Amino acid sequence: MAEVVKVYGPAFASCPRRVLACFIEKGIEFEIVPVDLLKGEQKNPEFLKLQPFGVTPVTQQGDYTLYESRAIIRYYSEKYKSQGTDLLGKTLEEKGLVEQWLEVEAQNYNAPAYDLVLNLLFYPKLGIPVNADLVKESEEKLGKVLDVYEERLSKSKYLAGDFFSLADLSHLPFNHYLVNAIGKAYLIEDRKHVKAWWDDTSSRPAWKKVLEL
């Protein structure tokens, strides 16, 4: 029997949620080890031994430690490819498209989405002034990125083809914030195919379970 994977990080944060969604889709047994970000526990010396950059999540299975959420979901999807949902694609071409759209998420979608969520959700809680110019700029950038998604999703149900993959899963945490937490649902809902994609991916049982953690 496989060892339980420890996931260090708060279950409400976007990057741990990416990992948890993957683990639930794959049927991987895990244990959440809480890290209080608001108290700065991710900068404690003990945590920095696991993750020298002081960010979550980190996973541990036995003596194998891994950080960076996209690296984690790639590794565990490959390690447990014979169980749960196939998130990598079956052919080399499908796998190539999964990797392409994972890179698009990391390089084009993530930064403007992150800046919006940081400014509109977390800065007010921390008493940090909102950067209105950055919010406006990020909203415009993300809109242009989602226009590309709209074109792609007019031709296939999911980003890498007609199968749900890591590429789609990786967008769930910030899409959730856009729609439900920061008043920017129009970015998703005003684009017919992006909205259909969001409605489909956010209704998956694994994602619903993540939100209950």
PDB file of N, CA and C in Angstrom, residues 1-8 23 28-30 50 58-66 75-76 79-80 83:
ATOM      1  N   MET A   1       0.843  -1.204   0.000  1.00  0.00           N
ATOM      2  CA  MET A   1       0.000   0.000   0.000  1.00  0.00           C
ATOM      3  C   MET A   1       0.877   1.252   0.000  1.00  0.00           C
ATOM      4  N   ALA A   2       0.505   2.231  -0.857  1.00  0.00           N
ATOM      5  CA  ALA A   2       1.304   3.451  -0.986  1.00  0.00           C
ATOM      6  C   ALA A   2       1.238   4.275   0.294  1.00  0.00           C
ATOM      7  N   GLU A   3       2.347   4.923   0.596  1.00  0.00           N
ATOM      8  CA  GLU A   3       2.392   5.798   1.757  1.00  0.00           C
ATOM      9  C   GLU A   3       1.519   7.029   1.532  1.00  0.00           C
ATOM     10  N   VAL A   4       0.916   7.501   2.614  1.00  0.00           N
ATOM     11  CA  VAL A   4       0.128   8.733   2.568  1.00  0.00           C
ATOM     12  C   VAL A   4       1.058   9.899   2.203  1.00  0.00           C
ATOM     13  N   VAL A   5       0.563  10.795   1.373  1.00  0.00           N
ATOM     14  CA  VAL A   5       1.338  11.980   1.003  1.00  0.00           C
ATOM     15  C   VAL A   5       0.951  13.130   1.932  1.00  0.00           C
ATOM     16  N   LYS A   6       1.927  13.715   2.592  1.00  0.00           N
ATOM     17  CA  LYS A   6       1.680  14.913   3.402  1.00  0.00           C
ATOM     18  C   LYS A   6       1.690  16.137   2.490  1.00  0.00           C
ATOM     19  N   VAL A   7       0.673  16.986   2.654  1.00  0.00           N
ATOM     20  CA  VAL A   7       0.586  18.234   1.886  1.00  0.00           C
ATOM     21  C   VAL A   7       0.665  19.386   2.871  1.00  0.00           C
ATOM     22  N   TYR A   8       1.770  20.125   2.829  1.00  0.00           N
ATOM     23  CA  TYR A   8       1.956  21.272   3.715  1.00  0.00           C
ATOM     24  C   TYR A   8       1.358  22.509   3.059  1.00  0.00           C
ATOM     25  N   PHE A  23      -4.920  15.218  -6.345  1.00  0.00           N
ATOM     26  CA  PHE A  23      -4.886  14.026  -5.499  1.00  0.00           C
ATOM     27  C   PHE A  23      -6.265  13.375  -5.388  1.00  0.00           C
ATOM     28  N   ILE A  28      -5.461   9.581  -4.587  1.00  0.00           N
ATOM     29  CA  ILE A  28      -4.226   9.486  -3.800  1.00  0.00           C
ATOM     30  C   ILE A  28      -4.524   9.881  -2.357  1.00  0.00           C
ATOM     31  N   GLU A  29      -4.116   9.037  -1.424  1.00  0.00           N
ATOM     32  CA  GLU A  29      -4.379   9.317  -0.012  1.00  0.00           C
ATOM     33  C   GLU A  29      -3.424  10.398   0.479  1.00  0.00           C
ATOM     34  N   PHE A  30      -3.972  11.412   1.131  1.00  0.00           N
ATOM     35  CA  PHE A  30      -3.138  12.525   1.585  1.00  0.00           C
ATOM     36  C   PHE A  30      -3.547  12.976   2.982  1.00  0.00           C
ATOM     37  N   LEU A  50      12.210  22.665   4.274  1.00  0.00           N
ATOM     38  CA  LEU A  50      11.436  21.925   3.274  1.00  0.00           C
ATOM     39  C   LEU A  50      11.322  22.702   1.968  1.00  0.00           C
ATOM     40  N   VAL A  58       4.134  22.156  -0.133  1.00  0.00           N
ATOM     41  CA  VAL A  58       5.214  21.180  -0.174  1.00  0.00           C
ATOM     42  C   VAL A  58       4.570  19.821   0.044  1.00  0.00           C
ATOM     43  N   THR A  59       5.062  18.789  -0.648  1.00  0.00           N
ATOM     44  CA  THR A  59       4.570  17.435  -0.384  1.00  0.00           C
ATOM     45  C   THR A  59       5.722  16.562   0.091  1.00  0.00           C
ATOM     46  N   GLN A  60       5.368  15.596   0.924  1.00  0.00           N
ATOM     47  CA  GLN A  60       6.319  14.590   1.399  1.00  0.00           C
ATOM     48  C   GLN A  60       5.650  13.223   1.348  1.00  0.00           C
ATOM     49  N   GLN A  61       6.338  12.294   0.737  1.00  0.00           N
ATOM     50  CA  GLN A  61       5.905  10.889   0.757  1.00  0.00           C
ATOM     51  C   GLN A  61       7.138  10.068   1.108  1.00  0.00           C
ATOM     52  N   GLY A  62       7.140   9.533   2.324  1.00  0.00           N
ATOM     53  CA  GLY A  62       8.352   8.881   2.803  1.00  0.00           C
ATOM     54  C   GLY A  62       9.466   9.913   2.906  1.00  0.00           C
ATOM     55  N   ASP A  63      10.593   9.629   2.262  1.00  0.00           N
ATOM     56  CA  ASP A  63      11.708  10.571   2.322  1.00  0.00           C
ATOM     57  C   ASP A  63      11.801  11.426   1.054  1.00  0.00           C
ATOM     58  N   TYR A  64      10.726  11.428   0.248  1.00  0.00           N
ATOM     59  CA  TYR A  64      10.727  12.200  -0.997  1.00  0.00           C
ATOM     60  C   TYR A  64       9.934  13.486  -0.809  1.00  0.00           C
ATOM     61  N   THR A  65      10.611  14.614  -0.914  1.00  0.00           N
ATOM     62  CA  THR A  65       9.996  15.933  -0.743  1.00  0.00           C
ATOM     63  C   THR A  65       9.964  16.653  -2.081  1.00  0.00           C
ATOM     64  N   LEU A  66       8.843  17.315  -2.352  1.00  0.00           N
ATOM     65  CA  LEU A  66       8.680  18.026  -3.618  1.00  0.00           C
ATOM     66  C   LEU A  66       7.931  19.330  -3.367  1.00  0.00           C
ATOM     67  N   TYR A  75       4.203  15.125 -11.330  1.00  0.00           N
ATOM     68  CA  TYR A  75       4.879  13.952 -10.774  1.00  0.00           C
ATOM     69  C   TYR A  75       3.871  12.906 -10.300  1.00  0.00           C
ATOM     70  N   TYR A  76       2.901  13.331  -9.492  1.00  0.00           N
ATOM     71  CA  TYR A  76       1.975  12.353  -8.920  1.00  0.00           C
ATOM     72  C   TYR A  76       0.986  11.809  -9.956  1.00  0.00           C
ATOM     73  N   LYS A  79       3.146   9.151 -11.486  1.00  0.00           N
ATOM     74  CA  LYS A  79       3.397   8.047 -10.556  1.00  0.00           C
ATOM     75  C   LYS A  79       2.166   7.160 -10.396  1.00  0.00           C
ATOM     76  N   TYR A  80       0.996   7.789 -10.365  1.00  0.00           N
ATOM     77  CA  TYR A  80      -0.247   7.040 -10.158  1.00  0.00           C
ATOM     78  C   TYR A  80      -1.110   7.048 -11.425  1.00  0.00           C
ATOM     79  N   GLN A  83      -4.262   4.787 -11.900  1.00  0.00           N
ATOM     80  CA  GLN A  83      -5.459   4.868 -11.047  1.00  0.00           C
ATOM     81  C   GLN A  83      -6.119   6.237 -11.189  1.00  0.00           C
TER      82      GLN A  83
END
